[in-house]
CSV table of C-alpha atoms and ligand atoms in Angstrom, one decimal:
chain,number,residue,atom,x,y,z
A,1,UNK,CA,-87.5,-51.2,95.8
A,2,UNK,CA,-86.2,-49.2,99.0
A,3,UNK,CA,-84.2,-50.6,101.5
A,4,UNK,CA,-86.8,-50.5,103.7
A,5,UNK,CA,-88.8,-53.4,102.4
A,6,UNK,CA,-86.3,-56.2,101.8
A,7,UNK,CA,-86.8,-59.9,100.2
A,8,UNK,CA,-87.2,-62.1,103.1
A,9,UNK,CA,-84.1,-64.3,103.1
A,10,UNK,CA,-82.0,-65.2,105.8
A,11,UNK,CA,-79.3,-62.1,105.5
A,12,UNK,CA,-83.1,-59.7,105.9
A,13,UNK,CA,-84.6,-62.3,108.6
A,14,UNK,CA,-80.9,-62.1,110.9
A,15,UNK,CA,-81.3,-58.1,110.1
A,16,UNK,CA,-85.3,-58.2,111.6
A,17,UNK,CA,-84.8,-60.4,114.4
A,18,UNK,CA,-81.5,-57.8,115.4
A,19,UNK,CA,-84.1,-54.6,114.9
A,20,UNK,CA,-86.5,-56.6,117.0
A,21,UNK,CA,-83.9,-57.2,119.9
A,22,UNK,CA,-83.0,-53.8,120.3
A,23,UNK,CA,-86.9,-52.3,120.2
A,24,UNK,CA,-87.3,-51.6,116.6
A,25,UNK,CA,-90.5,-52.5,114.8
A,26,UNK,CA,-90.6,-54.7,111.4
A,27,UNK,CA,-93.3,-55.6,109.7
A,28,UNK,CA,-93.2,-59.3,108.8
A,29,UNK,CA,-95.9,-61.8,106.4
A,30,UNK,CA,-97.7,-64.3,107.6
A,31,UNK,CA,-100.4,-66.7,106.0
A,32,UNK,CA,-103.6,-63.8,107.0
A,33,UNK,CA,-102.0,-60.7,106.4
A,34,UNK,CA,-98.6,-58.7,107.5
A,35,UNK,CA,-98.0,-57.6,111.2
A,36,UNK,CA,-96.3,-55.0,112.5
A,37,UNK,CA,-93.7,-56.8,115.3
A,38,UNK,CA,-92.5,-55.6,118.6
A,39,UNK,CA,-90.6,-57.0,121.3
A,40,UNK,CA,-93.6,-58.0,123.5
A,41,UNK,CA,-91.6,-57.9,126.4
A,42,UNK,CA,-90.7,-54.5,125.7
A,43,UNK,CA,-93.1,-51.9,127.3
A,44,UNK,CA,-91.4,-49.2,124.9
A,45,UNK,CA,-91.6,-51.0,121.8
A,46,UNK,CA,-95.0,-52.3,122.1
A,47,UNK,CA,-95.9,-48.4,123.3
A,48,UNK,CA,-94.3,-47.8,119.6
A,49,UNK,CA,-96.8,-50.1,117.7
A,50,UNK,CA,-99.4,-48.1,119.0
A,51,UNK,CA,-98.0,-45.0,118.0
A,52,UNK,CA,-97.2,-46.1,114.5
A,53,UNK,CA,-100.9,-47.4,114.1
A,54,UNK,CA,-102.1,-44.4,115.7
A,55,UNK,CA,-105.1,-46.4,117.6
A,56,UNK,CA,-106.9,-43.5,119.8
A,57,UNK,CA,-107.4,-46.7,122.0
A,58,UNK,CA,-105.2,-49.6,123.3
A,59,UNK,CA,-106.7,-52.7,121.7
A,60,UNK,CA,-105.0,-55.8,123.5
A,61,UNK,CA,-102.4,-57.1,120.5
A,62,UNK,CA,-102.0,-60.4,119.3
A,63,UNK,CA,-99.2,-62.4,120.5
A,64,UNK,CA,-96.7,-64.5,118.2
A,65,UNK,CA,-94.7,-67.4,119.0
A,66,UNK,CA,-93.0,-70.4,117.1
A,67,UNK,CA,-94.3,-73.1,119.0
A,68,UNK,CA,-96.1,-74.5,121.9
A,69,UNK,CA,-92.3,-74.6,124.2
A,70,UNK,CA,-92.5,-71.0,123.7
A,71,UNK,CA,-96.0,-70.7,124.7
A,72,UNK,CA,-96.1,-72.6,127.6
A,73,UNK,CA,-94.3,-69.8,129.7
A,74,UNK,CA,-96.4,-66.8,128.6
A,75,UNK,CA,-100.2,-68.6,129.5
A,76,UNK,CA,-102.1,-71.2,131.2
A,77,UNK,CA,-103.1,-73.9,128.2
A,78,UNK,CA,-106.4,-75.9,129.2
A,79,UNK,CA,-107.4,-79.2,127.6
A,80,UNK,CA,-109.7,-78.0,124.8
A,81,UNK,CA,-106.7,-75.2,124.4
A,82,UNK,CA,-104.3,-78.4,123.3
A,83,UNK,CA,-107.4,-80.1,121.2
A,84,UNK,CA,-107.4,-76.8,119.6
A,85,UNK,CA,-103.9,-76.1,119.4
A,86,UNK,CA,-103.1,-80.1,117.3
A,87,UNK,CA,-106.1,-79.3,115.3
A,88,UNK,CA,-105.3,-75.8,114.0
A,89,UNK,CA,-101.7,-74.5,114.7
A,90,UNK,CA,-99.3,-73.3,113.4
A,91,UNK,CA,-102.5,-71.6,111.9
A,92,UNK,CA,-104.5,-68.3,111.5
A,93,UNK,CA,-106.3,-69.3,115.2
A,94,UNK,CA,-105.9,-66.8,118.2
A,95,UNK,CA,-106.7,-68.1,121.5
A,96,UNK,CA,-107.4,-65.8,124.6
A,97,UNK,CA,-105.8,-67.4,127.4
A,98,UNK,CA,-105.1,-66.8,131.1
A,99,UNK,CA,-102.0,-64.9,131.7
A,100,UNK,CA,-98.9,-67.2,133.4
A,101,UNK,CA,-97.9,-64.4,136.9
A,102,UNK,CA,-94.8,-64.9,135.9
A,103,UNK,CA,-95.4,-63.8,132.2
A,104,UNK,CA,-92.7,-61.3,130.8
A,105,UNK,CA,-94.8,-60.0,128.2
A,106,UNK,CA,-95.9,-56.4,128.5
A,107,UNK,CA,-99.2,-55.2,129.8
A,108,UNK,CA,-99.5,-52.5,127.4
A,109,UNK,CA,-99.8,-55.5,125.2
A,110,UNK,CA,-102.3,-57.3,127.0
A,111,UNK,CA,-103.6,-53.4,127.8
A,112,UNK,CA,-103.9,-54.4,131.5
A,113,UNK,CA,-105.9,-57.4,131.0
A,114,UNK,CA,-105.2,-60.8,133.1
A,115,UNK,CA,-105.5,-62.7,129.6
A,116,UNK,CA,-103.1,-62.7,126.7
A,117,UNK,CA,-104.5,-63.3,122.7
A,118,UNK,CA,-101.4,-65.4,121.7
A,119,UNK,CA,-101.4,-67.4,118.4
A,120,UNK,CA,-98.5,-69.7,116.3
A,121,UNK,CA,-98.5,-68.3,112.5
A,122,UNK,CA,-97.6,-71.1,109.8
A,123,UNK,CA,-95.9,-68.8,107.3
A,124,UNK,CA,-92.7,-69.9,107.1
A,125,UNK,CA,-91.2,-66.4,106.9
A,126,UNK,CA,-93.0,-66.0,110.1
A,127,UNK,CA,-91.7,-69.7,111.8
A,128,UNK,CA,-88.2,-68.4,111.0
A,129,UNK,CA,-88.1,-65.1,112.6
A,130,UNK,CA,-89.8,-66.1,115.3
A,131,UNK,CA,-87.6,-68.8,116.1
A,132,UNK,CA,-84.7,-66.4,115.1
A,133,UNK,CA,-85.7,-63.7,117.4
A,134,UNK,CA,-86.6,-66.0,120.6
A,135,UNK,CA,-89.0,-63.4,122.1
A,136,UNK,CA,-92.9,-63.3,121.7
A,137,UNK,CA,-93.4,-61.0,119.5
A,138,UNK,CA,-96.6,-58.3,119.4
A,139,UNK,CA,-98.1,-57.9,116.3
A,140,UNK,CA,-101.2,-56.4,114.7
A,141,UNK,CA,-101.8,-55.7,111.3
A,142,UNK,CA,-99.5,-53.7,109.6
A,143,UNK,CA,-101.8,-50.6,108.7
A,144,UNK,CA,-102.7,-47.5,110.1
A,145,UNK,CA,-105.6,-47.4,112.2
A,146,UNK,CA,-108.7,-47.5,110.1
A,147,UNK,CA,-107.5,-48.5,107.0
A,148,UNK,CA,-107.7,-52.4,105.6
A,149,UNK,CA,-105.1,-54.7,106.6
A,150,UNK,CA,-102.3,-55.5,104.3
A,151,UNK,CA,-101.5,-58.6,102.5
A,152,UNK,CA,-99.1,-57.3,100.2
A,153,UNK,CA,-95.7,-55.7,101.6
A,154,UNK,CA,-96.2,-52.2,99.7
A,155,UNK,CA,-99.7,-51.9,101.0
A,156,UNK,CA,-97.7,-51.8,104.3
A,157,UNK,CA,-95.0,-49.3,103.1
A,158,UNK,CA,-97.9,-47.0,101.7
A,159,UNK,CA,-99.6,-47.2,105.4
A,160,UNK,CA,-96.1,-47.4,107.8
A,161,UNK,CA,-93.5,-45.2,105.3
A,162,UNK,CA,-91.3,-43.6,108.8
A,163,UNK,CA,-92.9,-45.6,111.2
A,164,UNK,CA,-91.6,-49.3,110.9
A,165,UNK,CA,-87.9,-49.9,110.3
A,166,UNK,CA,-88.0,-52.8,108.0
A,167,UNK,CA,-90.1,-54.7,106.2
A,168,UNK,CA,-89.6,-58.3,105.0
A,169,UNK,CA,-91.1,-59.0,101.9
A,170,UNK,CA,-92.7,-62.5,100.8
A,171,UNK,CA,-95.0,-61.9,98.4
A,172,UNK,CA,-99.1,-61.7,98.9
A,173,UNK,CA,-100.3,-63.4,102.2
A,174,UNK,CA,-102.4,-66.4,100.8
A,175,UNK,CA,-105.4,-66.2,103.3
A,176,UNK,CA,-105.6,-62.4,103.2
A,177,UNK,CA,-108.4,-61.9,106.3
A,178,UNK,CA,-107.2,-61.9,110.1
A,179,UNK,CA,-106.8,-64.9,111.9
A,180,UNK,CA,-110.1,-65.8,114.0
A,181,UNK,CA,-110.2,-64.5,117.6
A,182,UNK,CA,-111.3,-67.4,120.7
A,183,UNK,CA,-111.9,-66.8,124.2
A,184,UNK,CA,-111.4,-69.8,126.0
A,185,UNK,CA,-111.6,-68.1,129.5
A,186,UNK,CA,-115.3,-68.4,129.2
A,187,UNK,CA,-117.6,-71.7,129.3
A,188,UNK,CA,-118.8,-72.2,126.5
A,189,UNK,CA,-115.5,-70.4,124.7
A,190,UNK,CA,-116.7,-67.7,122.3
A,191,UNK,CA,-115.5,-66.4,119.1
A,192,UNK,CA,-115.1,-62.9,119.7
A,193,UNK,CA,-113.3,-62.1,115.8
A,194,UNK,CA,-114.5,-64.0,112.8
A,195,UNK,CA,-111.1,-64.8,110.7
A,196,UNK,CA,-109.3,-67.7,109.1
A,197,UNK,CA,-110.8,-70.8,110.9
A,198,UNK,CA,-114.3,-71.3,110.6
A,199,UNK,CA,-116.9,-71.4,113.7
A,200,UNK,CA,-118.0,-74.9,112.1
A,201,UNK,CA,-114.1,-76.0,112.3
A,202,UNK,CA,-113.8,-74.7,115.6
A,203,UNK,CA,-117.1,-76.4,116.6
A,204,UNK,CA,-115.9,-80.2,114.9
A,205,UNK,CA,-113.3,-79.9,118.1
A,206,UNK,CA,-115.5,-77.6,120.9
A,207,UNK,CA,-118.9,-78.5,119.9
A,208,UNK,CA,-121.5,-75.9,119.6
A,209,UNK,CA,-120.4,-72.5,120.0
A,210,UNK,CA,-123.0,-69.2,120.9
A,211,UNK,CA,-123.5,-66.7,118.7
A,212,UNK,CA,-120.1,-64.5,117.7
A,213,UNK,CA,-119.1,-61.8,120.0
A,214,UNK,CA,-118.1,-58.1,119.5
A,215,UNK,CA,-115.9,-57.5,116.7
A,216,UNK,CA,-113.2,-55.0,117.6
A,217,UNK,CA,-110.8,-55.3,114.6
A,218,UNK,CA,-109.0,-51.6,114.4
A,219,UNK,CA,-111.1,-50.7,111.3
A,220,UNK,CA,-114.2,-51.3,112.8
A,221,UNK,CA,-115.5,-48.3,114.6
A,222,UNK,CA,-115.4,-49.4,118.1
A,223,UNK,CA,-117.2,-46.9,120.3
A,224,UNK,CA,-116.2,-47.0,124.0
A,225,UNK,CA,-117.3,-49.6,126.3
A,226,UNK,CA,-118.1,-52.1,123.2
A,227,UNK,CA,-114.9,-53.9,123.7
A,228,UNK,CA,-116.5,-56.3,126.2
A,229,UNK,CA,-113.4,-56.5,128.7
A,230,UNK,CA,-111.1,-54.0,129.8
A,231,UNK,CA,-108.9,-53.7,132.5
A,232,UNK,CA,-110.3,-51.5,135.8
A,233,UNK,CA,-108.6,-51.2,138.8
A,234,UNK,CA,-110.6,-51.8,142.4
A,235,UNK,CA,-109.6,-48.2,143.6
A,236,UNK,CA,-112.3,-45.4,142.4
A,237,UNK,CA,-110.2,-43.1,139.9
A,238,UNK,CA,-110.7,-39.8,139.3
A,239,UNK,CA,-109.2,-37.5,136.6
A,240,UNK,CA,-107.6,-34.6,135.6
A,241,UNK,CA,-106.8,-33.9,139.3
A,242,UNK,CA,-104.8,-31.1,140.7
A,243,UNK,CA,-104.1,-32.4,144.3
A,244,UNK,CA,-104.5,-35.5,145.9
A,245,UNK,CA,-105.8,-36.1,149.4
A,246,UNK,CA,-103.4,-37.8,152.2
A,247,UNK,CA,-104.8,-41.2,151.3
A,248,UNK,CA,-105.3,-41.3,147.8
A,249,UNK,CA,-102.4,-42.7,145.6
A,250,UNK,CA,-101.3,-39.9,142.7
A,251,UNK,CA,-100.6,-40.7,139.2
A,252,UNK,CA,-98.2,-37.4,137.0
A,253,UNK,CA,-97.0,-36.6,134.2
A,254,UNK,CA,-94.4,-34.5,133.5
A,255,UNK,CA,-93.1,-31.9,135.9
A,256,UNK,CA,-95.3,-32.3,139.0
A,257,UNK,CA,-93.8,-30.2,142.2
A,258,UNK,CA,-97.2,-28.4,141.8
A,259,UNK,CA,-99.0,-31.3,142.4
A,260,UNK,CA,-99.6,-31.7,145.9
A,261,UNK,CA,-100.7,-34.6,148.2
A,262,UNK,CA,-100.7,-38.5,147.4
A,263,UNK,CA,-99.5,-40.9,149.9
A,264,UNK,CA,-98.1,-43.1,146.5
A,265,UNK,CA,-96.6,-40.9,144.1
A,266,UNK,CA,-95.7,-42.3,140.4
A,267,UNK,CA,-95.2,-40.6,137.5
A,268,UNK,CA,-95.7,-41.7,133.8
A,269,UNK,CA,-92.9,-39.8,132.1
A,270,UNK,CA,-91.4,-36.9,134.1
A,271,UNK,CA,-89.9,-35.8,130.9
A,272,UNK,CA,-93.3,-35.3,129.7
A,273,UNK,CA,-92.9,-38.0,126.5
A,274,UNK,CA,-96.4,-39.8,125.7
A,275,UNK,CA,-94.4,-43.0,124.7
A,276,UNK,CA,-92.6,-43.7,127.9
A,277,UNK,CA,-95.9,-42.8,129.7
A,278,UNK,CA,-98.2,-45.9,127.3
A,279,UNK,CA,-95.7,-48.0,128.5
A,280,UNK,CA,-95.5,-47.5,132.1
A,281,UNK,CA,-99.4,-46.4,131.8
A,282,UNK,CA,-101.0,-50.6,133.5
A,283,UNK,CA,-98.0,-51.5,135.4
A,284,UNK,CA,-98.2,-48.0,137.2
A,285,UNK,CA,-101.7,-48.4,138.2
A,286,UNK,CA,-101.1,-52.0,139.1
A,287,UNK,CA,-98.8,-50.6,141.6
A,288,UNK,CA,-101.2,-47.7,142.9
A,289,UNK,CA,-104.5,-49.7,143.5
A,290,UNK,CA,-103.8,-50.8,147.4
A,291,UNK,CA,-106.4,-51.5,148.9
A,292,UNK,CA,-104.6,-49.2,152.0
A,293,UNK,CA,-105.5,-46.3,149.5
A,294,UNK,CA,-109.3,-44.9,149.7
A,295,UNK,CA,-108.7,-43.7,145.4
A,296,UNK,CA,-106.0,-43.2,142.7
A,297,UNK,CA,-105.9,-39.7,141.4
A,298,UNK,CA,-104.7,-38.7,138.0
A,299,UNK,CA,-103.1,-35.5,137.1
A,300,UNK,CA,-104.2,-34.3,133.5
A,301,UNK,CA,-102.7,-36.0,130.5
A,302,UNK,CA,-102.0,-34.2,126.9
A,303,UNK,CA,-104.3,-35.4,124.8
A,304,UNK,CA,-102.1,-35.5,121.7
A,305,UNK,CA,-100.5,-38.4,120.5
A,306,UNK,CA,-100.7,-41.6,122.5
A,307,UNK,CA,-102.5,-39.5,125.0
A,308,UNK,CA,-106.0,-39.9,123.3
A,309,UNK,CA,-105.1,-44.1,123.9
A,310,UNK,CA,-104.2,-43.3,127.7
A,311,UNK,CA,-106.9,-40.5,128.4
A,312,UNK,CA,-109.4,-43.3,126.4
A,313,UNK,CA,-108.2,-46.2,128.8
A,314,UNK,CA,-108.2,-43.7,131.8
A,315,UNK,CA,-111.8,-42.3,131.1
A,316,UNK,CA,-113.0,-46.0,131.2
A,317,UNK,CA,-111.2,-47.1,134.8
A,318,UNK,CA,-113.1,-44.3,136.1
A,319,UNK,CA,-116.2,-45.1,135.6
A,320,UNK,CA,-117.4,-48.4,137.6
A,321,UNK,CA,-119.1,-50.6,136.1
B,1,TXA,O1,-104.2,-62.5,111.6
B,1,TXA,C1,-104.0,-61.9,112.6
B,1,TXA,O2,-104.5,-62.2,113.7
B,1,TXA,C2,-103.0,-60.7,112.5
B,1,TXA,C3,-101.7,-61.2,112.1
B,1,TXA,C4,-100.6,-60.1,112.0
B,1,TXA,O3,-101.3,-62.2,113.0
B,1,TXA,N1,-102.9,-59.9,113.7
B,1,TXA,C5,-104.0,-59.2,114.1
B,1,TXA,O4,-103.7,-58.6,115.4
B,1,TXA,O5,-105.0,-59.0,113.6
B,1,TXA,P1,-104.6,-57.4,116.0
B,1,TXA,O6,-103.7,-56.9,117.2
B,1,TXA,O7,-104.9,-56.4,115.0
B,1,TXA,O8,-105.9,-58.1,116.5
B,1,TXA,C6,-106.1,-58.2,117.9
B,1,TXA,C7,-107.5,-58.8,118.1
B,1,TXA,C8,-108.4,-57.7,118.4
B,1,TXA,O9,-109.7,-58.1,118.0
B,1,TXA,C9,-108.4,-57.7,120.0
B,1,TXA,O10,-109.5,-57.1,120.6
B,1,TXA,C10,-108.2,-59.2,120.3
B,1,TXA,O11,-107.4,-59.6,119.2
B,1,TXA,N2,-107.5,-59.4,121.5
B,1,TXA,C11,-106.2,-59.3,121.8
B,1,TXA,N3,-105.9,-59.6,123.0
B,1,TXA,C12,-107.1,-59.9,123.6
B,1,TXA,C13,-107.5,-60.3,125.0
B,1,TXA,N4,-106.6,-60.4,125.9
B,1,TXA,N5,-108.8,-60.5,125.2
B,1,TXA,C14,-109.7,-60.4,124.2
B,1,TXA,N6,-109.4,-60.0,122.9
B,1,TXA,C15,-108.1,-59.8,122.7
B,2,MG,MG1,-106.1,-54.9,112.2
């Protein structure tokens, strides 16, 4: 075996939680199938897990924590969220809660969205970094975009090889299908990802549920505008602009003298790296939509990379729905 899938015992897990800390990515088991972790605080790092997935969209990623203490800062729990949460946690639930304001997890994770997906894993390899590693930790499947998740660490070395730094190995994930998606920001809550818990389970605690949602799961063709909530901003965008009026606000990338106007200016990644530009991409246009501003114009965006995920995401906020 390589070094880059190691047994997961304490030595590996102190080793992962150390990657983790300083941005790296490691894929890690847990009871559904093996994610591929990144600092979810860490705009970078989570910018990085959709590079090494190569998603031509930003999906809004799962977030992992040990316990409820470590949950309670990140989102707003309701009471059917804590029914839910003694029923079926640590467990292969998701729920889709209201962000906390003061929530310090990335909004490339969340891509822009005022909810987080957050979810407690029972594997105990998973308990044991997480608690190691004392940061929420982002994690989708461990595969490539459109291929089938992994339950087997070299499944995830065949799909990540140069793209993941480590990855713990504890044998075959025992449930092997993803962990079930629940919106409780809606009334009735709806299941928007059949997984691991059944809709009867979830309907012993809730009562009756409607009919499941959209299924966005990465190797499901999603075309655009099926993923039933993404984040717009209240200003009218417009792309691929080569000057901005006096009172629009101006979003760059790269080298951008030529670009004139904009009575905000911010720039993705004056260097011109894709990366750093994901991960300032939602907080950026956060900052830009004022309601002072009469539009937020975009310079263009190279379409290589993570720019297919940012030109995806962009292409959507300009046309209001
Ligand atoms: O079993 C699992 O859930 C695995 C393991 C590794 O925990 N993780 C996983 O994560 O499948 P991911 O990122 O591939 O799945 C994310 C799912 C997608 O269906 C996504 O659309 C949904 O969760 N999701 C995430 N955040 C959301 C949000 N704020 N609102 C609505 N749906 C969200
Ligand atoms: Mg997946």
């Amino acid at each position: 075996m390589s070094h880059l899938i190691q047994q997961a015992d304490l030595s590996a897990i102190e080793k992962a939680a150390q990657l983790l800390r300083n941005g790296k990515l490691v894929a890690f088991p847990t009871e559904t199938v093996y994610g591929l972790g990144g600092d979810a605080t860490n705009d970078q790092a989570v910018a990085a897990i959709y590079a090494a997935k190569g998603r031509p969209q930003f999906n809004p990623l799962i977030i992992h924590v040990p316990d409820l203490g470590a949950l309670e800062p990140l989102v707003h729990m309701s009471e059917a969220a804590y029914k839910l949460a003694h029923q079926f946690w640590p467990g292969p639930l998701t729920m889709v809660l209201p962000r906390q304001s003061g929530s310090p997890v990335s909004l490339l994770a969340s891509a822009g969205l005022d909810t987080l997906a957050i979810r407690i894993p029972s594997h105990p390899v998973a308990q044991q970094l997480l608690k190691k590693v004392g940061i929420p930790l982002a994690a989708p499947s461990a595969n490539a975009s459109g291929k089938l998740s992994p339950t087997m660490p070299l499944h995830v070395a065949e799909s990540l090889a140069g793209k993941v730094d480590l990855i713990l190995a504890a044998g075959k994930s025992n449930i092997g299908i993803e962990s079930t998606v629940l919106n409780l920001t809606t009334s009735p809550p709806q299941i928007l990802r059949p997984g691991g818990i059944s809709k009867e389970r979830l309907e012993q605690v809730l009562g009756p549920l409607p009919e499941t949602g959209h299924q966005t799961e990465d190797h499901q063709p999603l075309s655009p505008g099926l993923l039933s909530s993404h984040y717009a901003p209240h200003l009218p965008l417009r792309m691929n602009a080569h000057e901005a009026d006096a009172r629009e606000a101006l979003l760059t990338f790269g080298p951008d003298h030529f670009i004139k106007g904009g009575a905000l200016r911010l720039n993705l990644s004056p260097s011109g790296d894709l990366n750093e530009a994901a991960a300032n991409l939602f907080a950026m246009l956060r900052e830009l939509d004022q309601p002072h501003f009469n539009g937020i114009a975009v310079a263009p965006i190279p379409t290589n990379g993570l720019g297919a995920a940012i030109n995806d995401r962009l292409q959507r906020a300009s046309i209001k729905s």
